Amino acid sequence: MPVQDRTNEFRACVESIRNRSSFPQRGAEAKQRLLTNGKGPESKSEFSRTASSIAKDISSTTIKLGKLAQLAKRKTLFDDRPIEISELTYIIKQDIANINKQIASLQAYVKQRNAQNNKSPEGKQLDEHNHNVVMLLQSKLADTSMTFKDVLEVRTQNMKESKDRTEQFMHSTSAAASQAPSNSLLFGNSQRQQDPMGDGTALSPRLDIKGKGRAQPNSDILALDLGAAEEGQGSATGDAFMQMQLVEQQDNYIQSRSTAIESIESTIAELGQIFTQLAQMVAEQRETVQRIDADTVDIASNVSGAQRELLKYYASISSNRWLMLKVFGVLIVFFLIFILVS
Amino acid sequence: MKVYALSVVRAPPSTTSTTLSTATDLSSFSFYQRPSVGEFMQFFTKTIAERTPQGQRQSVQENQYTAHVWNRGGAEQLAGVIITDQEYPVRPAFSLLTKLLDDFIAKVPVAAYDAPAAIAFPEINAYLQKYQDPRQADAIMKVQQELDETKIILHKTIESVLERGEKINDLVDRSNALSAQSKAFYKTAKKQNSCCVVM
């Protein structure tokens, strides 16, 4: 986002508010003083000039980065423009290093002023403001560098994919045989210009490798630059370029290690999810089991009640027998009397 | 996926290199081929170690062998070379080389480097045998393998929990029906008791 100067709008707002409300005379005078002090552009301190130029550089770098991101996103097999991309990458790298140096000098200037200044309240506020501005610029630069690194990663990924596709279309064994030695030779010594196969099929894989070879050291320098930017020292840029060769080869191994560990981490996260799902399912089933429990208790009570009734019935039947015997005995006696009489 | 040879080489930057310790496993070659293959491996090792700059890793492919070399440099100017077949995964190979060199530096004093024949470093054989199966030896791969096994077990567990859910649903229905029937049984028994008093 480009830096906009909205001081005039701010001043107009202040004027309108002042005219609307009733301020005491003293406050109005103080504000008048502030406004007149900040008026002319000639009174801008050297600090703010440097800061604004750095901010402009950062914004232009961000625009270039956007263009690079768009170029890097293209996934076509043949229309790739490695020269442009690598040029743009180089320019952006230079810009970032430049901005880094400027920020470092700005911070040194701030520290120097800090040492000179007496402890007036205005001076303290000014120092704090300067410090904040430097922090802001540094964080903006760090964001830009992060975006740059992401773009480079996307680019290397795309190049890997296009290389795989190229191998599919061209003779696979010849490409593979030329891969490994040219890989090591090119990475180890980027000046050697060997053509391993001697025919045209080696050209495009080689260009890809060269682009990749240049893309990767950028990420290493970036890592070192980020560290430098975050700490606010500008001296590491020169060393960064020299360490490029050494850090290149480590990067593959370290990257593969980090991907392996990331896959482990994602597996563990998956396992955690599975456990949660499992717990959820068991909790759902708990309700149902409780229903079964209640039903079983009901069944037990019903069956025991029914047994009690049957027992009572049985008891009443067995006790009733005596009454029955008595009733039947009386009937039989009457029948006997009637038969004997007749 | 096999490791054929593992060696520790002293590789000063510009002069020739000397092999300090080697271990080979040529059991997959026929008995008569072994000497020549062994010599080829030694020559390969020395050449590769000489051609790798200090502090760099490199992988070179030759017919069906792949050699990974890690030139540690440092004060002892050591390099580790491992020759494997093409299937062997690259990352555990380099981590093996790192481990091997660290172990070598810890166990063998620098003064012994001038007499390579006298260096006794039996751990190199142990490393060779152990790393024949990289999935078990390399820590990261072992963890990944165990995690995968655990994932499979958890999937089976979830399937059995689903089955359990179905059975529990079945049980609920049955217990509902049983409860209704027992209630009817109780009512009938009660009715039996109160009305139509049998004489």
PDB file of C-alpha atoms in Angstrom, chain A residues 34-199:
ATOM      1  CA  LEU A  34       1.305  22.998  16.412  1.00  0.00           C
ATOM      2  CA  LEU A  35      -0.379  23.609  13.095  1.00  0.00           C
ATOM      3  CA  THR A  36       1.946  26.414  12.097  1.00  0.00           C
ATOM      4  CA  ASN A  37       4.926  24.393  13.158  1.00  0.00           C
ATOM      5  CA  GLY A  38       4.023  21.472  10.991  1.00  0.00           C
ATOM      6  CA  LYS A  39       3.110  23.565   7.966  1.00  0.00           C
ATOM      7  CA  GLY A  40       6.005  24.110   5.643  1.00  0.00           C
ATOM      8  CA  PRO A  41       7.559  21.074   3.978  1.00  0.00           C
ATOM      9  CA  GLU A  42      11.006  22.583   4.472  1.00  0.00           C
ATOM     10  CA  SER A  43      10.855  21.949   8.201  1.00  0.00           C
ATOM     11  CA  LYS A  44      10.713  18.157   7.790  1.00  0.00           C
ATOM     12  CA  SER A  45      13.561  16.599   9.642  1.00  0.00           C
ATOM     13  CA  GLU A  46      16.148  14.516   7.933  1.00  0.00           C
ATOM     14  CA  PHE A  47      14.744  11.503   9.738  1.00  0.00           C
ATOM     15  CA  SER A  48      11.296  11.791   8.247  1.00  0.00           C
ATOM     16  CA  ARG A  49      12.763  12.354   4.784  1.00  0.00           C
ATOM     17  CA  THR A  50      14.841   9.188   4.996  1.00  0.00           C
ATOM     18  CA  ALA A  51      11.907   7.277   6.445  1.00  0.00           C
ATOM     19  CA  SER A  52       9.594   8.345   3.661  1.00  0.00           C
ATOM     20  CA  SER A  53      12.126   7.412   0.998  1.00  0.00           C
ATOM     21  CA  ILE A  54      12.558   3.969   2.587  1.00  0.00           C
ATOM     22  CA  ALA A  55       8.785   3.541   2.644  1.00  0.00           C
ATOM     23  CA  LYS A  56       8.612   4.440  -1.050  1.00  0.00           C
ATOM     24  CA  ASP A  57      11.292   1.859  -1.833  1.00  0.00           C
ATOM     25  CA  ILE A  58       9.429  -0.770   0.123  1.00  0.00           C
ATOM     26  CA  SER A  59       6.226  -0.039  -1.752  1.00  0.00           C
ATOM     27  CA  SER A  60       7.958  -0.238  -5.143  1.00  0.00           C
ATOM     28  CA  THR A  61       9.578  -3.518  -4.113  1.00  0.00           C
ATOM     29  CA  THR A  62       6.170  -4.839  -3.135  1.00  0.00           C
ATOM     30  CA  ILE A  63       4.816  -3.969  -6.569  1.00  0.00           C
ATOM     31  CA  LYS A  64       7.709  -5.777  -8.248  1.00  0.00           C
ATOM     32  CA  LEU A  65       7.148  -8.720  -5.961  1.00  0.00           C
ATOM     33  CA  GLY A  66       3.532  -8.836  -7.082  1.00  0.00           C
ATOM     34  CA  LYS A  67       4.669  -9.014 -10.685  1.00  0.00           C
ATOM     35  CA  LEU A  68       7.120 -11.780  -9.843  1.00  0.00           C
ATOM     36  CA  ALA A  69       4.406 -13.707  -8.031  1.00  0.00           C
ATOM     37  CA  GLN A  70       2.215 -13.542 -11.096  1.00  0.00           C
ATOM     38  CA  LEU A  71       5.054 -14.726 -13.337  1.00  0.00           C
ATOM     39  CA  ALA A  72       5.913 -17.540 -10.984  1.00  0.00           C
ATOM     40  CA  LYS A  73       2.345 -18.782 -10.867  1.00  0.00           C
ATOM     41  CA  ARG A  74       2.298 -19.666 -14.545  1.00  0.00           C
ATOM     42  CA  LYS A  75       2.348 -23.394 -14.926  1.00  0.00           C
ATOM     43  CA  THR A  76       2.712 -23.732 -18.696  1.00  0.00           C
ATOM     44  CA  LEU A  77       5.345 -26.091 -19.937  1.00  0.00           C
ATOM     45  CA  PHE A  78       6.853 -24.126 -22.771  1.00  0.00           C
ATOM     46  CA  ASP A  79       6.037 -20.502 -22.207  1.00  0.00           C
ATOM     47  CA  ASP A  80       8.102 -20.231 -19.044  1.00  0.00           C
ATOM     48  CA  ARG A  81      10.353 -17.173 -18.968  1.00  0.00           C
ATOM     49  CA  PRO A  82      13.221 -18.102 -16.686  1.00  0.00           C
ATOM     50  CA  ILE A  83      15.428 -15.214 -17.750  1.00  0.00           C
ATOM     51  CA  GLU A  84      12.856 -12.599 -16.835  1.00  0.00           C
ATOM     52  CA  ILE A  85      12.030 -14.319 -13.597  1.00  0.00           C
ATOM     53  CA  SER A  86      15.639 -14.640 -12.531  1.00  0.00           C
ATOM     54  CA  GLU A  87      16.332 -11.014 -13.486  1.00  0.00           C
ATOM     55  CA  LEU A  88      13.363  -9.829 -11.506  1.00  0.00           C
ATOM     56  CA  THR A  89      14.415 -12.012  -8.612  1.00  0.00           C
ATOM     57  CA  TYR A  90      17.872 -10.511  -8.700  1.00  0.00           C
ATOM     58  CA  ILE A  91      16.520  -6.973  -8.816  1.00  0.00           C
ATOM     59  CA  ILE A  92      14.181  -7.595  -5.907  1.00  0.00           C
ATOM     60  CA  LYS A  93      17.023  -9.140  -3.940  1.00  0.00           C
ATOM     61  CA  GLN A  94      19.163  -6.058  -4.530  1.00  0.00           C
ATOM     62  CA  ASP A  95      16.314  -3.812  -3.497  1.00  0.00           C
ATOM     63  CA  ILE A  96      15.728  -5.689  -0.295  1.00  0.00           C
ATOM     64  CA  ALA A  97      19.419  -5.568   0.552  1.00  0.00           C
ATOM     65  CA  ASN A  98      19.446  -1.858  -0.196  1.00  0.00           C
ATOM     66  CA  ILE A  99      16.446  -1.183   1.982  1.00  0.00           C
ATOM     67  CA  ASN A 100      18.043  -3.215   4.712  1.00  0.00           C
ATOM     68  CA  LYS A 101      21.139  -1.038   4.605  1.00  0.00           C
ATOM     69  CA  GLN A 102      19.067   2.130   4.617  1.00  0.00           C
ATOM     70  CA  ILE A 103      17.083   0.981   7.625  1.00  0.00           C
ATOM     71  CA  ALA A 104      20.285   0.084   9.424  1.00  0.00           C
ATOM     72  CA  SER A 105      21.758   3.543   8.760  1.00  0.00           C
ATOM     73  CA  LEU A 106      18.513   5.107   9.869  1.00  0.00           C
ATOM     74  CA  GLN A 107      18.614   3.216  13.095  1.00  0.00           C
ATOM     75  CA  ALA A 108      22.225   4.251  13.645  1.00  0.00           C
ATOM     76  CA  TYR A 109      21.156   7.842  13.071  1.00  0.00           C
ATOM     77  CA  VAL A 110      18.361   7.427  15.598  1.00  0.00           C
ATOM     78  CA  LYS A 111      20.788   5.995  18.146  1.00  0.00           C
ATOM     79  CA  GLN A 112      23.163   8.882  17.532  1.00  0.00           C
ATOM     80  CA  ARG A 113      20.426  11.430  18.095  1.00  0.00           C
ATOM     81  CA  ASN A 114      19.390   9.505  21.181  1.00  0.00           C
ATOM     82  CA  ALA A 115      22.886   9.939  22.582  1.00  0.00           C
ATOM     83  CA  GLN A 116      22.997  13.658  21.732  1.00  0.00           C
ATOM     84  CA  ASN A 117      19.569  14.639  22.906  1.00  0.00           C
ATOM     85  CA  ASN A 118      18.866  16.070  26.356  1.00  0.00           C
ATOM     86  CA  LYS A 119      15.973  14.745  28.357  1.00  0.00           C
ATOM     87  CA  SER A 120      13.320  17.241  27.316  1.00  0.00           C
ATOM     88  CA  PRO A 121       9.814  15.789  27.082  1.00  0.00           C
ATOM     89  CA  GLU A 122       9.603  16.790  23.422  1.00  0.00           C
ATOM     90  CA  GLY A 123      12.888  15.023  22.739  1.00  0.00           C
ATOM     91  CA  LYS A 124      11.656  11.860  24.432  1.00  0.00           C
ATOM     92  CA  GLN A 125       8.493  11.807  22.361  1.00  0.00           C
ATOM     93  CA  LEU A 126      10.511  12.430  19.242  1.00  0.00           C
ATOM     94  CA  ASP A 127      12.831   9.530  20.078  1.00  0.00           C
ATOM     95  CA  GLU A 128       9.913   7.250  20.717  1.00  0.00           C
ATOM     96  CA  HIS A 129       8.333   8.285  17.452  1.00  0.00           C
ATOM     97  CA  ASN A 130      11.561   7.691  15.550  1.00  0.00           C
ATOM     98  CA  HIS A 131      11.988   4.323  17.184  1.00  0.00           C
ATOM     99  CA  ASN A 132       8.428   3.365  16.302  1.00  0.00           C
ATOM    100  CA  VAL A 133       8.881   4.427  12.711  1.00  0.00           C
ATOM    101  CA  VAL A 134      12.042   2.363  12.390  1.00  0.00           C
ATOM    102  CA  MET A 135      10.249  -0.661  13.865  1.00  0.00           C
ATOM    103  CA  LEU A 136       7.403  -0.189  11.442  1.00  0.00           C
ATOM    104  CA  LEU A 137       9.736  -0.060   8.455  1.00  0.00           C
ATOM    105  CA  GLN A 138      11.603  -3.103   9.634  1.00  0.00           C
ATOM    106  CA  SER A 139       8.415  -5.088  10.063  1.00  0.00           C
ATOM    107  CA  LYS A 140       7.249  -4.025   6.598  1.00  0.00           C
ATOM    108  CA  LEU A 141      10.538  -5.198   5.159  1.00  0.00           C
ATOM    109  CA  ALA A 142      10.239  -8.492   6.993  1.00  0.00           C
ATOM    110  CA  ASP A 143       6.755  -8.997   5.525  1.00  0.00           C
ATOM    111  CA  THR A 144       8.052  -8.263   2.059  1.00  0.00           C
ATOM    112  CA  SER A 145      10.876 -10.735   2.508  1.00  0.00           C
ATOM    113  CA  MET A 146       8.426 -13.391   3.689  1.00  0.00           C
ATOM    114  CA  THR A 147       6.284 -12.866   0.633  1.00  0.00           C
ATOM    115  CA  PHE A 148       9.388 -13.058  -1.514  1.00  0.00           C
ATOM    116  CA  LYS A 149      10.340 -16.364   0.034  1.00  0.00           C
ATOM    117  CA  ASP A 150       6.852 -17.752  -0.550  1.00  0.00           C
ATOM    118  CA  VAL A 151       6.978 -16.707  -4.162  1.00  0.00           C
ATOM    119  CA  LEU A 152      10.322 -18.434  -4.600  1.00  0.00           C
ATOM    120  CA  GLU A 153       8.978 -21.595  -3.048  1.00  0.00           C
ATOM    121  CA  VAL A 154       6.019 -21.558  -5.409  1.00  0.00           C
ATOM    122  CA  ARG A 155       8.428 -21.043  -8.259  1.00  0.00           C
ATOM    123  CA  THR A 156      10.652 -24.001  -7.293  1.00  0.00           C
ATOM    124  CA  GLN A 157       7.602 -26.183  -6.906  1.00  0.00           C
ATOM    125  CA  ASN A 158       6.354 -25.251 -10.335  1.00  0.00           C
ATOM    126  CA  MET A 159       9.737 -25.889 -11.837  1.00  0.00           C
ATOM    127  CA  LYS A 160       9.853 -29.307 -10.232  1.00  0.00           C
ATOM    128  CA  GLU A 161       6.453 -30.108 -11.677  1.00  0.00           C
ATOM    129  CA  SER A 162       7.387 -28.880 -15.119  1.00  0.00           C
ATOM    130  CA  LYS A 163      10.591 -30.886 -14.961  1.00  0.00           C
ATOM    131  CA  ASP A 164       8.614 -34.029 -14.126  1.00  0.00           C
ATOM    132  CA  ARG A 165       6.282 -33.361 -17.009  1.00  0.00           C
ATOM    133  CA  THR A 166       9.202 -32.758 -19.317  1.00  0.00           C
ATOM    134  CA  GLU A 167      10.658 -36.094 -18.331  1.00  0.00           C
ATOM    135  CA  GLN A 168       7.368 -37.730 -19.160  1.00  0.00           C
ATOM    136  CA  PHE A 169       7.405 -36.420 -22.668  1.00  0.00           C
ATOM    137  CA  MET A 170      11.077 -36.859 -23.442  1.00  0.00           C
ATOM    138  CA  HIS A 171      13.244 -39.944 -23.137  1.00  0.00           C
ATOM    139  CA  SER A 172      13.177 -40.799 -19.474  1.00  0.00           C
ATOM    140  CA  THR A 173      16.440 -42.746 -19.060  1.00  0.00           C
ATOM    141  CA  SER A 174      18.598 -40.242 -20.844  1.00  0.00           C
ATOM    142  CA  ALA A 175      17.148 -37.448 -18.780  1.00  0.00           C
ATOM    143  CA  ALA A 176      17.658 -39.432 -15.574  1.00  0.00           C
ATOM    144  CA  ALA A 177      21.238 -40.287 -16.439  1.00  0.00           C
ATOM    145  CA  SER A 178      21.991 -36.687 -17.155  1.00  0.00           C
ATOM    146  CA  GLN A 179      20.169 -35.586 -13.989  1.00  0.00           C
ATOM    147  CA  ALA A 180      22.301 -36.959 -11.210  1.00  0.00           C
ATOM    148  CA  PRO A 181      25.795 -36.025 -12.374  1.00  0.00           C
ATOM    149  CA  SER A 182      24.637 -32.679 -13.746  1.00  0.00           C
ATOM    150  CA  ASN A 183      22.788 -32.077 -10.476  1.00  0.00           C
ATOM    151  CA  SER A 184      25.882 -32.561  -8.397  1.00  0.00           C
ATOM    152  CA  LEU A 185      28.219 -30.847 -10.838  1.00  0.00           C
ATOM    153  CA  LEU A 186      26.034 -27.804 -11.272  1.00  0.00           C
ATOM    154  CA  PHE A 187      25.309 -27.444  -7.601  1.00  0.00           C
ATOM    155  CA  GLY A 188      28.895 -27.980  -6.678  1.00  0.00           C
ATOM    156  CA  ASN A 189      30.430 -25.732  -9.274  1.00  0.00           C
ATOM    157  CA  SER A 190      28.109 -23.427 -11.094  1.00  0.00           C
ATOM    158  CA  GLN A 191      30.744 -22.293 -13.570  1.00  0.00           C
ATOM    159  CA  ARG A 192      31.132 -25.611 -15.342  1.00  0.00           C
ATOM    160  CA  GLN A 193      29.191 -25.700 -18.561  1.00  0.00           C
ATOM    161  CA  GLN A 194      29.011 -29.388 -19.393  1.00  0.00           C
ATOM    162  CA  ASP A 195      26.486 -30.794 -21.777  1.00  0.00           C
ATOM    163  CA  PRO A 196      26.063 -34.317 -20.525  1.00  0.00           C
ATOM    164  CA  MET A 197      24.082 -35.773 -23.431  1.00  0.00           C
ATOM    165  CA  GLY A 198      25.241 -33.694 -26.319  1.00  0.00           C
ATOM    166  CA  ASP A 199      21.764 -33.487 -27.845  1.00  0.00           C
TER     167      ASP A 199
END
